[in-house]
mmCIF file of N, CA and C in Angstrom:
data_model
loop_
_atom_site.group_PDB
_atom_site.id
_atom_site.type_symbol
_atom_site.label_atom_id
_atom_site.label_comp_id
_atom_site.label_asym_id
_atom_site.label_seq_id
_atom_site.Cartn_x
_atom_site.Cartn_y
_atom_site.Cartn_z
ATOM 1 N N MET H 12 0.833 -1.192 0.000
ATOM 2 C CA MET H 12 0.000 0.000 0.000
ATOM 3 C C MET H 12 0.878 1.256 0.000
ATOM 4 N N LYS H 13 1.999 1.182 0.724
ATOM 5 C CA LYS H 13 2.897 2.335 0.792
ATOM 6 C C LYS H 13 3.432 2.688 -0.596
ATOM 7 N N GLU H 14 3.780 1.662 -1.375
ATOM 8 C CA GLU H 14 4.317 1.912 -2.716
ATOM 9 C C GLU H 14 3.270 2.550 -3.624
ATOM 10 N N ILE H 15 2.044 2.060 -3.526
ATOM 11 C CA ILE H 15 0.952 2.630 -4.332
ATOM 12 C C ILE H 15 0.787 4.102 -3.984
ATOM 13 N N HIS H 16 0.799 4.405 -2.694
ATOM 14 C CA HIS H 16 0.665 5.795 -2.240
ATOM 15 C C HIS H 16 1.811 6.655 -2.770
ATOM 16 N N SER H 17 3.019 6.130 -2.713
ATOM 17 C CA SER H 17 4.185 6.887 -3.174
ATOM 18 C C SER H 17 4.137 7.141 -4.679
ATOM 19 N N TYR H 18 3.786 6.133 -5.448
ATOM 20 C CA TYR H 18 3.708 6.308 -6.896
ATOM 21 C C TYR H 18 2.544 7.221 -7.289
ATOM 22 N N TRP H 19 1.432 7.090 -6.583
ATOM 23 C CA TRP H 19 0.272 7.924 -6.893
ATOM 24 C C TRP H 19 0.587 9.395 -6.627
ATOM 25 N N GLU H 20 1.466 9.637 -5.677
ATOM 26 C CA GLU H 20 1.857 11.015 -5.363
ATOM 27 C C GLU H 20 2.492 11.697 -6.579
ATOM 28 N N TYR H 21 3.271 10.968 -7.335
ATOM 29 C CA TYR H 21 3.870 11.537 -8.551
ATOM 30 C C TYR H 21 2.788 11.923 -9.556
ATOM 31 N N ILE H 22 1.791 11.072 -9.689
ATOM 32 C CA ILE H 22 0.673 11.378 -10.592
ATOM 33 C C ILE H 22 -0.031 12.640 -10.127
ATOM 34 N N VAL H 23 -0.280 12.743 -8.823
ATOM 35 C CA VAL H 23 -0.937 13.921 -8.258
ATOM 36 C C VAL H 23 -0.126 15.178 -8.557
ATOM 37 N N LEU H 24 1.167 15.125 -8.319
ATOM 38 C CA LEU H 24 2.017 16.299 -8.541
ATOM 39 C C LEU H 24 2.020 16.727 -10.003
ATOM 40 N N ILE H 25 2.137 15.772 -10.904
ATOM 41 C CA ILE H 25 2.152 16.089 -12.334
ATOM 42 C C ILE H 25 0.821 16.689 -12.768
ATOM 43 N N VAL H 26 -0.276 16.059 -12.341
ATOM 44 C CA VAL H 26 -1.609 16.537 -12.724
ATOM 45 C C VAL H 26 -1.877 17.924 -12.138
ATOM 46 N N LEU H 27 -1.504 18.134 -10.878
ATOM 47 C CA LEU H 27 -1.719 19.453 -10.261
ATOM 48 C C LEU H 27 -0.865 20.535 -10.919
ATOM 49 N N MET H 28 0.382 20.207 -11.225
ATOM 50 C CA MET H 28 1.235 21.198 -11.909
ATOM 51 C C MET H 28 0.646 21.569 -13.261
ATOM 52 N N TYR H 29 0.157 20.582 -13.977
ATOM 53 C CA TYR H 29 -0.464 20.850 -15.279
ATOM 54 C C TYR H 29 -1.731 21.693 -15.114
ATOM 55 N N THR H 30 -2.551 21.355 -14.131
ATOM 56 C CA THR H 30 -3.805 22.076 -13.906
ATOM 57 C C THR H 30 -3.547 23.529 -13.511
ATOM 58 N N VAL H 31 -2.620 23.738 -12.604
ATOM 59 C CA VAL H 31 -2.296 25.099 -12.165
ATOM 60 C C VAL H 31 -1.695 25.888 -13.319
ATOM 61 N N SER H 32 -0.797 25.271 -14.079
ATOM 62 C CA SER H 32 -0.206 25.953 -15.242
ATOM 63 C C SER H 32 -1.274 26.329 -16.260
ATOM 64 N N ASN H 33 -2.170 25.407 -16.519
ATOM 65 C CA ASN H 33 -3.263 25.661 -17.465
ATOM 66 C C ASN H 33 -4.125 26.836 -16.996
ATOM 67 N N ALA H 34 -4.412 26.878 -15.694
ATOM 68 C CA ALA H 34 -5.239 27.959 -15.149
ATOM 69 C C ALA H 34 -4.510 29.303 -15.216
ATOM 70 N N ILE H 35 -3.229 29.307 -14.917
ATOM 71 C CA ILE H 35 -2.461 30.560 -14.977
ATOM 72 C C ILE H 35 -2.384 31.062 -16.413
ATOM 73 N N ILE H 36 -2.111 30.155 -17.340
ATOM 74 C CA ILE H 36 -2.045 30.548 -18.758
ATOM 75 C C ILE H 36 -3.401 31.063 -19.217
ATOM 76 N N GLY H 37 -4.469 30.369 -18.855
ATOM 77 C CA GLY H 37 -5.819 30.809 -19.223
ATOM 78 C C GLY H 37 -6.145 32.179 -18.660
ATOM 79 N N PHE H 38 -5.720 32.432 -17.432
ATOM 80 C CA PHE H 38 -5.974 33.722 -16.791
ATOM 81 C C PHE H 38 -5.160 34.836 -17.451
ATOM 82 N N VAL H 39 -3.872 34.592 -17.648
ATOM 83 C CA VAL H 39 -2.985 35.609 -18.216
ATOM 84 C C VAL H 39 -3.363 35.938 -19.659
ATOM 85 N N LYS H 40 -3.678 34.919 -20.430
ATOM 86 C CA LYS H 40 -4.013 35.134 -21.845
ATOM 87 C C LYS H 40 -5.493 35.448 -22.058
ATOM 88 N N LYS H 41 -6.249 35.520 -20.947
ATOM 89 C CA LYS H 41 -7.686 35.833 -21.008
ATOM 90 C C LYS H 41 -8.428 34.908 -21.974
ATOM 91 N N LYS H 42 -8.140 33.610 -21.820
ATOM 92 C CA LYS H 42 -8.790 32.606 -22.662
ATOM 93 C C LYS H 42 -10.224 32.362 -22.197
ATOM 94 N N GLU H 43 -10.966 31.704 -23.055
ATOM 95 C CA GLU H 43 -12.316 31.262 -22.698
ATOM 96 C C GLU H 43 -12.186 29.964 -21.905
ATOM 97 N N PHE H 44 -12.983 29.792 -20.874
ATOM 98 C CA PHE H 44 -12.965 28.584 -20.055
ATOM 99 C C PHE H 44 -13.802 27.529 -20.775
ATOM 100 N N THR H 45 -13.142 26.530 -21.331
ATOM 101 C CA THR H 45 -13.811 25.534 -22.167
ATOM 102 C C THR H 45 -14.076 24.240 -21.393
ATOM 103 N N ASP H 46 -14.735 23.307 -22.069
ATOM 104 C CA ASP H 46 -14.967 21.985 -21.476
ATOM 105 C C ASP H 46 -13.651 21.284 -21.159
ATOM 106 N N LYS H 47 -12.637 21.526 -21.978
ATOM 107 C CA LYS H 47 -11.310 20.940 -21.737
ATOM 108 C C LYS H 47 -10.766 21.418 -20.397
ATOM 109 N N ASP H 48 -10.896 22.704 -20.109
ATOM 110 C CA ASP H 48 -10.414 23.259 -18.843
ATOM 111 C C ASP H 48 -11.203 22.679 -17.667
ATOM 112 N N LEU H 49 -12.490 22.510 -17.859
ATOM 113 C CA LEU H 49 -13.340 21.911 -16.834
ATOM 114 C C LEU H 49 -12.899 20.484 -16.541
ATOM 115 N N ARG H 50 -12.622 19.735 -17.586
ATOM 116 C CA ARG H 50 -12.206 18.334 -17.429
ATOM 117 C C ARG H 50 -10.834 18.224 -16.768
ATOM 118 N N ILE H 51 -9.944 19.153 -17.080
ATOM 119 C CA ILE H 51 -8.617 19.149 -16.452
ATOM 120 C C ILE H 51 -8.767 19.350 -14.944
ATOM 121 N N GLY H 52 -9.570 20.327 -14.547
ATOM 122 C CA GLY H 52 -9.801 20.573 -13.127
ATOM 123 C C GLY H 52 -10.480 19.405 -12.438
ATOM 124 N N LEU H 53 -11.450 18.799 -13.097
ATOM 125 C CA LEU H 53 -12.164 17.657 -12.536
ATOM 126 C C LEU H 53 -11.239 16.449 -12.407
ATOM 127 N N PHE H 54 -10.416 16.214 -13.406
ATOM 128 C CA PHE H 54 -9.471 15.099 -13.359
ATOM 129 C C PHE H 54 -8.508 15.281 -12.193
ATOM 130 N N ALA H 55 -8.012 16.499 -12.007
ATOM 131 C CA ALA H 55 -7.111 16.772 -10.882
ATOM 132 C C ALA H 55 -7.823 16.526 -9.551
ATOM 133 N N LEU H 56 -9.056 16.952 -9.457
ATOM 134 C CA LEU H 56 -9.845 16.737 -8.242
ATOM 135 C C LEU H 56 -9.989 15.245 -7.951
ATOM 136 N N ILE H 57 -10.325 14.465 -8.960
ATOM 137 C CA ILE H 57 -10.509 13.019 -8.789
ATOM 138 C C ILE H 57 -9.191 12.343 -8.388
ATOM 139 N N VAL H 58 -8.111 12.693 -9.071
ATOM 140 C CA VAL H 58 -6.804 12.113 -8.765
ATOM 141 C C VAL H 58 -6.409 12.424 -7.316
ATOM 142 N N CYS H 59 -6.684 13.642 -6.870
ATOM 143 C CA CYS H 59 -6.355 14.036 -5.495
ATOM 144 C C CYS H 59 -7.196 13.288 -4.471
ATOM 145 N N HIS H 60 -8.463 13.086 -4.771
ATOM 146 C CA HIS H 60 -9.314 12.358 -3.832
ATOM 147 C C HIS H 60 -8.915 10.874 -3.750
ATOM 148 N N ILE H 61 -8.514 10.305 -4.854
ATOM 149 C CA ILE H 61 -8.013 8.923 -4.827
ATOM 150 C C ILE H 61 -6.735 8.857 -3.993
ATOM 151 N N TYR H 62 -5.865 9.850 -4.164
ATOM 152 C CA TYR H 62 -4.628 9.941 -3.383
ATOM 153 C C TYR H 62 -4.948 10.004 -1.888
ATOM 154 N N LEU H 63 -5.949 10.784 -1.531
ATOM 155 C CA LEU H 63 -6.344 10.895 -0.127
ATOM 156 C C LEU H 63 -6.855 9.558 0.409
ATOM 157 N N LEU H 64 -7.671 8.879 -0.360
ATOM 158 C CA LEU H 64 -8.197 7.575 0.081
ATOM 159 C C LEU H 64 -7.078 6.548 0.251
ATOM 160 N N ILE H 65 -6.165 6.508 -0.693
ATOM 161 C CA ILE H 65 -5.027 5.592 -0.588
ATOM 162 C C ILE H 65 -4.192 5.964 0.636
ATOM 163 N N GLY H 66 -3.949 7.251 0.803
ATOM 164 C CA GLY H 66 -3.138 7.721 1.926
ATOM 165 C C GLY H 66 -3.762 7.423 3.275
ATOM 166 N N LEU H 67 -5.059 7.640 3.401
ATOM 167 C CA LEU H 67 -5.724 7.351 4.680
ATOM 168 C C LEU H 67 -5.720 5.853 4.980
ATOM 169 N N THR H 68 -5.923 5.046 3.946
ATOM 170 C CA THR H 68 -5.875 3.595 4.133
ATOM 171 C C THR H 68 -4.491 3.174 4.618
ATOM 172 N N TRP H 69 -3.461 3.681 3.947
ATOM 173 C CA TRP H 69 -2.091 3.353 4.332
ATOM 174 C C TRP H 69 -1.784 3.874 5.731
ATOM 175 N N TYR H 70 -2.230 5.080 6.043
ATOM 176 C CA TYR H 70 -1.933 5.705 7.332
ATOM 177 C C TYR H 70 -2.438 4.850 8.490
ATOM 178 N N PHE H 71 -3.662 4.382 8.406
ATOM 179 C CA PHE H 71 -4.225 3.613 9.520
ATOM 180 C C PHE H 71 -3.644 2.201 9.615
ATOM 181 N N MET H 72 -2.913 1.769 8.590
ATOM 182 C CA MET H 72 -2.210 0.483 8.639
ATOM 183 C C MET H 72 -0.730 0.658 8.960
ATOM 184 N N SER H 73 -0.263 1.895 9.021
ATOM 185 C CA SER H 73 1.169 2.175 9.139
ATOM 186 C C SER H 73 1.695 2.040 10.560
ATOM 187 N N PRO H 74 2.993 1.830 10.683
ATOM 188 C CA PRO H 74 3.608 1.786 12.014
ATOM 189 C C PRO H 74 3.602 3.163 12.693
ATOM 190 N N TRP H 75 3.509 4.222 11.898
ATOM 191 C CA TRP H 75 3.503 5.573 12.488
ATOM 192 C C TRP H 75 2.210 5.833 13.243
ATOM 193 N N PHE H 76 1.108 5.345 12.713
ATOM 194 C CA PHE H 76 -0.165 5.489 13.418
ATOM 195 C C PHE H 76 -0.138 4.692 14.716
ATOM 196 N N ASP H 77 0.405 3.468 14.651
ATOM 197 C CA ASP H 77 0.524 2.655 15.863
ATOM 198 C C ASP H 77 1.404 3.358 16.897
ATOM 199 N N ALA H 78 2.514 3.934 16.433
ATOM 200 C CA ALA H 78 3.409 4.655 17.348
ATOM 201 C C ALA H 78 2.707 5.857 17.962
ATOM 202 N N LEU H 79 1.942 6.576 17.159
ATOM 203 C CA LEU H 79 1.208 7.743 17.661
ATOM 204 C C LEU H 79 0.184 7.330 18.711
ATOM 205 N N MET H 80 -0.488 6.228 18.485
ATOM 206 C CA MET H 80 -1.503 5.763 19.431
ATOM 207 C C MET H 80 -0.885 5.216 20.712
ATOM 208 N N SER H 81 0.288 4.605 20.612
ATOM 209 C CA SER H 81 0.897 4.000 21.798
ATOM 210 C C SER H 81 1.718 4.992 22.616
ATOM 211 N N ASN H 82 2.382 5.944 21.957
ATOM 212 C CA ASN H 82 3.219 6.896 22.691
ATOM 213 C C ASN H 82 3.276 8.217 21.928
ATOM 214 N N ALA H 83 2.235 8.996 22.036
ATOM 215 C CA ALA H 83 2.130 10.259 21.302
ATOM 216 C C ALA H 83 3.220 11.247 21.696
ATOM 217 N N THR H 84 3.630 11.245 22.943
ATOM 218 C CA THR H 84 4.668 12.175 23.407
ATOM 219 C C THR H 84 5.981 11.919 22.680
ATOM 220 N N ALA H 85 6.354 10.658 22.550
ATOM 221 C CA ALA H 85 7.603 10.314 21.858
ATOM 222 C C ALA H 85 7.538 10.708 20.382
ATOM 223 N N VAL H 86 6.389 10.493 19.759
ATOM 224 C CA VAL H 86 6.222 10.849 18.348
ATOM 225 C C VAL H 86 6.332 12.367 18.164
ATOM 226 N N MET H 87 5.691 13.099 19.048
ATOM 227 C CA MET H 87 5.666 14.558 18.918
ATOM 228 C C MET H 87 7.020 15.197 19.209
ATOM 229 N N THR H 88 7.881 14.539 19.965
ATOM 230 C CA THR H 88 9.203 15.105 20.249
ATOM 231 C C THR H 88 10.240 14.751 19.185
ATOM 232 N N ASP H 89 9.950 13.756 18.362
ATOM 233 C CA ASP H 89 10.855 13.367 17.277
ATOM 234 C C ASP H 89 10.384 14.026 15.985
ATOM 235 N N LYS H 90 11.219 14.917 15.446
ATOM 236 C CA LYS H 90 10.826 15.710 14.274
ATOM 237 C C LYS H 90 10.447 14.855 13.065
ATOM 238 N N SER H 91 11.218 13.830 12.760
ATOM 239 C CA SER H 91 10.929 13.007 11.575
ATOM 240 C C SER H 91 9.680 12.148 11.778
ATOM 241 N N LEU H 92 9.492 11.629 12.987
ATOM 242 C CA LEU H 92 8.274 10.861 13.269
ATOM 243 C C LEU H 92 7.041 11.752 13.244
ATOM 244 N N ARG H 93 7.174 12.956 13.794
ATOM 245 C CA ARG H 93 6.043 13.894 13.804
ATOM 246 C C ARG H 93 5.637 14.262 12.376
ATOM 247 N N LEU H 94 6.619 14.405 11.488
ATOM 248 C CA LEU H 94 6.318 14.730 10.090
ATOM 249 C C LEU H 94 5.437 13.665 9.460
ATOM 250 N N VAL H 95 5.825 12.398 9.573
ATOM 251 C CA VAL H 95 5.062 11.335 8.901
ATOM 252 C C VAL H 95 3.802 10.925 9.646
ATOM 253 N N ALA H 96 3.776 11.099 10.967
ATOM 254 C CA ALA H 96 2.619 10.651 11.745
ATOM 255 C C ALA H 96 1.557 11.732 11.920
ATOM 256 N N VAL H 97 1.963 13.011 11.854
ATOM 257 C CA VAL H 97 1.016 14.080 12.138
ATOM 258 C C VAL H 97 0.972 15.140 11.031
ATOM 259 N N GLU H 98 2.121 15.744 10.744
ATOM 260 C CA GLU H 98 2.148 16.892 9.833
ATOM 261 C C GLU H 98 1.757 16.526 8.403
ATOM 262 N N HIS H 99 2.324 15.449 7.872
ATOM 263 C CA HIS H 99 2.022 15.046 6.491
ATOM 264 C C HIS H 99 0.536 14.727 6.302
ATOM 265 N N PRO H 100 -0.060 13.884 7.158
ATOM 266 C CA PRO H 100 -1.487 13.588 6.954
ATOM 267 C C PRO H 100 -2.382 14.826 7.064
ATOM 268 N N ILE H 101 -2.114 15.666 8.041
ATOM 269 C CA ILE H 101 -2.937 16.877 8.206
ATOM 270 C C ILE H 101 -2.773 17.804 7.012
ATOM 271 N N ALA H 102 -1.539 17.976 6.552
ATOM 272 C CA ALA H 102 -1.288 18.848 5.401
ATOM 273 C C ALA H 102 -1.971 18.314 4.141
ATOM 274 N N MET H 103 -1.961 17.003 3.944
ATOM 275 C CA MET H 103 -2.588 16.433 2.750
ATOM 276 C C MET H 103 -4.106 16.605 2.802
ATOM 277 N N ILE H 104 -4.689 16.416 3.976
ATOM 278 C CA ILE H 104 -6.142 16.618 4.115
ATOM 279 C C ILE H 104 -6.491 18.079 3.839
ATOM 280 N N LEU H 105 -5.708 19.005 4.394
ATOM 281 C CA LEU H 105 -5.951 20.433 4.148
ATOM 282 C C LEU H 105 -5.755 20.793 2.675
ATOM 283 N N ALA H 106 -4.707 20.244 2.056
ATOM 284 C CA ALA H 106 -4.430 20.536 0.643
ATOM 285 C C ALA H 106 -5.578 20.063 -0.244
ATOM 286 N N ILE H 107 -6.053 18.874 -0.012
ATOM 287 C CA ILE H 107 -7.134 18.340 -0.837
ATOM 288 C C ILE H 107 -8.442 19.050 -0.514
ATOM 289 N N GLY H 108 -8.573 19.506 0.718
ATOM 290 C CA GLY H 108 -9.711 20.360 1.072
ATOM 291 C C GLY H 108 -9.690 21.663 0.290
ATOM 292 N N LEU H 109 -8.516 22.284 0.169
ATOM 293 C CA LEU H 109 -8.385 23.521 -0.624
ATOM 294 C C LEU H 109 -8.732 23.275 -2.094
ATOM 295 N N ILE H 110 -8.255 22.170 -2.622
ATOM 296 C CA ILE H 110 -8.538 21.834 -4.022
ATOM 297 C C ILE H 110 -10.039 21.622 -4.217
ATOM 298 N N THR H 111 -10.670 20.955 -3.273
ATOM 299 C CA THR H 111 -12.113 20.721 -3.356
ATOM 300 C C THR H 111 -12.886 22.039 -3.271
ATOM 301 N N ILE H 112 -12.454 22.919 -2.389
ATOM 302 C CA ILE H 112 -13.083 24.244 -2.289
ATOM 303 C C ILE H 112 -12.906 25.008 -3.597
ATOM 304 N N GLY H 113 -11.719 24.916 -4.174
ATOM 305 C CA GLY H 113 -11.463 25.572 -5.461
ATOM 306 C C GLY H 113 -12.386 25.063 -6.551
ATOM 307 N N TRP H 114 -12.607 23.758 -6.579
ATOM 308 C CA TRP H 114 -13.513 23.172 -7.567
ATOM 309 C C TRP H 114 -14.928 23.724 -7.380
ATOM 310 N N SER H 115 -15.390 23.756 -6.134
ATOM 311 C CA SER H 115 -16.748 24.249 -5.851
ATOM 312 C C SER H 115 -16.890 25.727 -6.173
ATOM 313 N N LYS H 116 -15.900 26.513 -5.781
ATOM 314 C CA LYS H 116 -15.973 27.962 -6.001
ATOM 315 C C LYS H 116 -15.901 28.316 -7.488
ATOM 316 N N HIS H 117 -15.088 27.579 -8.237
ATOM 317 C CA HIS H 117 -14.957 27.917 -9.658
ATOM 318 C C HIS H 117 -16.268 27.660 -10.404
ATOM 319 N N GLN H 118 -17.041 26.671 -9.947
ATOM 320 C CA GLN H 118 -18.309 26.359 -10.607
ATOM 321 C C GLN H 118 -19.337 27.466 -10.419
ATOM 322 N N LYS H 119 -19.210 28.221 -9.342
ATOM 323 C CA LYS H 119 -20.175 29.280 -9.054
ATOM 324 C C LYS H 119 -19.900 30.556 -9.837
ATOM 325 N N ASN H 120 -18.701 30.672 -10.387
ATOM 326 C CA ASN H 120 -18.358 31.855 -11.168
ATOM 327 C C ASN H 120 -18.869 31.726 -12.595
ATOM 328 N N THR H 121 -19.179 32.869 -13.185
ATOM 329 C CA THR H 121 -19.706 32.857 -14.548
ATOM 330 C C THR H 121 -18.690 33.316 -15.581
ATOM 331 N N THR H 122 -17.652 34.036 -15.149
ATOM 332 C CA THR H 122 -16.668 34.524 -16.121
ATOM 333 C C THR H 122 -15.462 33.590 -16.175
ATOM 334 N N ALA H 123 -14.872 33.508 -17.341
ATOM 335 C CA ALA H 123 -13.713 32.637 -17.539
ATOM 336 C C ALA H 123 -12.537 33.079 -16.676
ATOM 337 N N LEU H 124 -12.294 34.387 -16.603
ATOM 338 C CA LEU H 124 -11.169 34.884 -15.806
ATOM 339 C C LEU H 124 -11.317 34.498 -14.336
ATOM 340 N N ALA H 125 -12.522 34.618 -13.807
ATOM 341 C CA ALA H 125 -12.753 34.270 -12.411
ATOM 342 C C ALA H 125 -12.543 32.776 -12.191
ATOM 343 N N LYS H 126 -12.990 31.955 -13.131
ATOM 344 C CA LYS H 126 -12.819 30.507 -13.005
ATOM 345 C C LYS H 126 -11.338 30.141 -13.003
ATOM 346 N N PHE H 127 -10.590 30.683 -13.966
ATOM 347 C CA PHE H 127 -9.153 30.395 -14.024
ATOM 348 C C PHE H 127 -8.445 30.883 -12.761
ATOM 349 N N LYS H 128 -8.830 32.050 -12.274
ATOM 350 C CA LYS H 128 -8.205 32.619 -11.082
ATOM 351 C C LYS H 128 -8.438 31.731 -9.863
ATOM 352 N N ILE H 129 -9.664 31.289 -9.664
ATOM 353 C CA ILE H 129 -9.990 30.424 -8.523
ATOM 354 C C ILE H 129 -9.221 29.110 -8.605
ATOM 355 N N VAL H 130 -9.205 28.497 -9.774
ATOM 356 C CA VAL H 130 -8.483 27.229 -9.935
ATOM 357 C C VAL H 130 -6.990 27.447 -9.669
ATOM 358 N N ALA H 131 -6.426 28.499 -10.216
ATOM 359 C CA ALA H 131 -4.997 28.767 -10.018
ATOM 360 C C ALA H 131 -4.678 28.972 -8.537
ATOM 361 N N ILE H 132 -5.508 29.721 -7.853
ATOM 362 C CA ILE H 132 -5.238 30.020 -6.439
ATOM 363 C C ILE H 132 -5.411 28.776 -5.567
ATOM 364 N N PHE H 133 -6.573 28.154 -5.605
ATOM 365 C CA PHE H 133 -6.852 27.053 -4.685
ATOM 366 C C PHE H 133 -6.072 25.786 -5.018
ATOM 367 N N TYR H 134 -5.989 25.434 -6.283
ATOM 368 C CA TYR H 134 -5.212 24.253 -6.663
ATOM 369 C C TYR H 134 -3.729 24.540 -6.432
ATOM 370 N N GLY H 135 -3.308 25.772 -6.690
ATOM 371 C CA GLY H 135 -1.913 26.156 -6.460
ATOM 372 C C GLY H 135 -1.545 26.084 -4.986
ATOM 373 N N LEU H 136 -2.420 26.580 -4.114
ATOM 374 C CA LEU H 136 -2.167 26.488 -2.672
ATOM 375 C C LEU H 136 -2.134 25.029 -2.227
ATOM 376 N N GLY H 137 -3.036 24.218 -2.763
ATOM 377 C CA GLY H 137 -3.028 22.792 -2.449
ATOM 378 C C GLY H 137 -1.725 22.137 -2.884
ATOM 379 N N LEU H 138 -1.268 22.477 -4.071
ATOM 380 C CA LEU H 138 -0.003 21.941 -4.585
ATOM 381 C C LEU H 138 1.161 22.354 -3.687
ATOM 382 N N LEU H 139 1.219 23.616 -3.305
ATOM 383 C CA LEU H 139 2.295 24.083 -2.429
ATOM 384 C C LEU H 139 2.270 23.386 -1.071
ATOM 385 N N LEU H 140 1.090 23.183 -0.542
ATOM 386 C CA LEU H 140 0.970 22.494 0.748
ATOM 387 C C LEU H 140 1.433 21.031 0.628
ATOM 388 N N ILE H 141 1.077 20.396 -0.457
ATOM 389 C CA ILE H 141 1.531 19.018 -0.686
ATOM 390 C C ILE H 141 3.060 18.980 -0.786
ATOM 391 N N LEU H 142 3.609 19.890 -1.569
ATOM 392 C CA LEU H 142 5.067 19.927 -1.743
ATOM 393 C C LEU H 142 5.794 20.233 -0.439
ATOM 394 N N SER H 143 5.176 21.028 0.421
ATOM 395 C CA SER H 143 5.841 21.424 1.662
ATOM 396 C C SER H 143 5.937 20.296 2.692
ATOM 397 N N LYS H 144 5.096 19.290 2.589
ATOM 398 C CA LYS H 144 5.076 18.236 3.613
ATOM 399 C C LYS H 144 5.311 16.830 3.066
ATOM 400 N N ILE H 145 5.998 16.743 1.939
ATOM 401 C CA ILE H 145 6.368 15.417 1.426
ATOM 402 C C ILE H 145 7.554 14.922 2.229
ATOM 403 N N PRO H 146 7.422 13.771 2.881
ATOM 404 C CA PRO H 146 8.566 13.220 3.620
ATOM 405 C C PRO H 146 9.646 12.771 2.635
ATOM 406 N N LEU H 147 10.851 13.233 2.836
ATOM 407 C CA LEU H 147 11.959 12.867 1.963
ATOM 408 C C LEU H 147 12.747 11.740 2.614
ATOM 409 N N GLY H 148 13.008 10.743 1.821
ATOM 410 C CA GLY H 148 13.830 9.652 2.320
ATOM 411 C C GLY H 148 13.109 8.462 2.807
#
């Protein structure tokens, strides 16, 4: 399960980078928001939600969750353990929450510029949050 989660993370990063780039280009060039742009955002949303489901499944089976449940003080005092047991899961939930909010907010807008702006901001913040809490090594 850990390997699936790790490999899926690469897919998430690539899809989010493409989605954010597409939104920034659409905003800067004042393009029309087409069905293609809608599908790109939706695909990114779906990929992120699958990533979250895989991650939560792995998390509750992981030794880090067991360590957190058995000795939370020790986990919280160890920087690397705290990253994988607490910070990474919370950051991923928040990041995917931001992406989901971005999807909902962009649907309520009627202008193409507003849609691209919302997608760029919320998906971009989600991407940055994901990048900031990836455990290395």
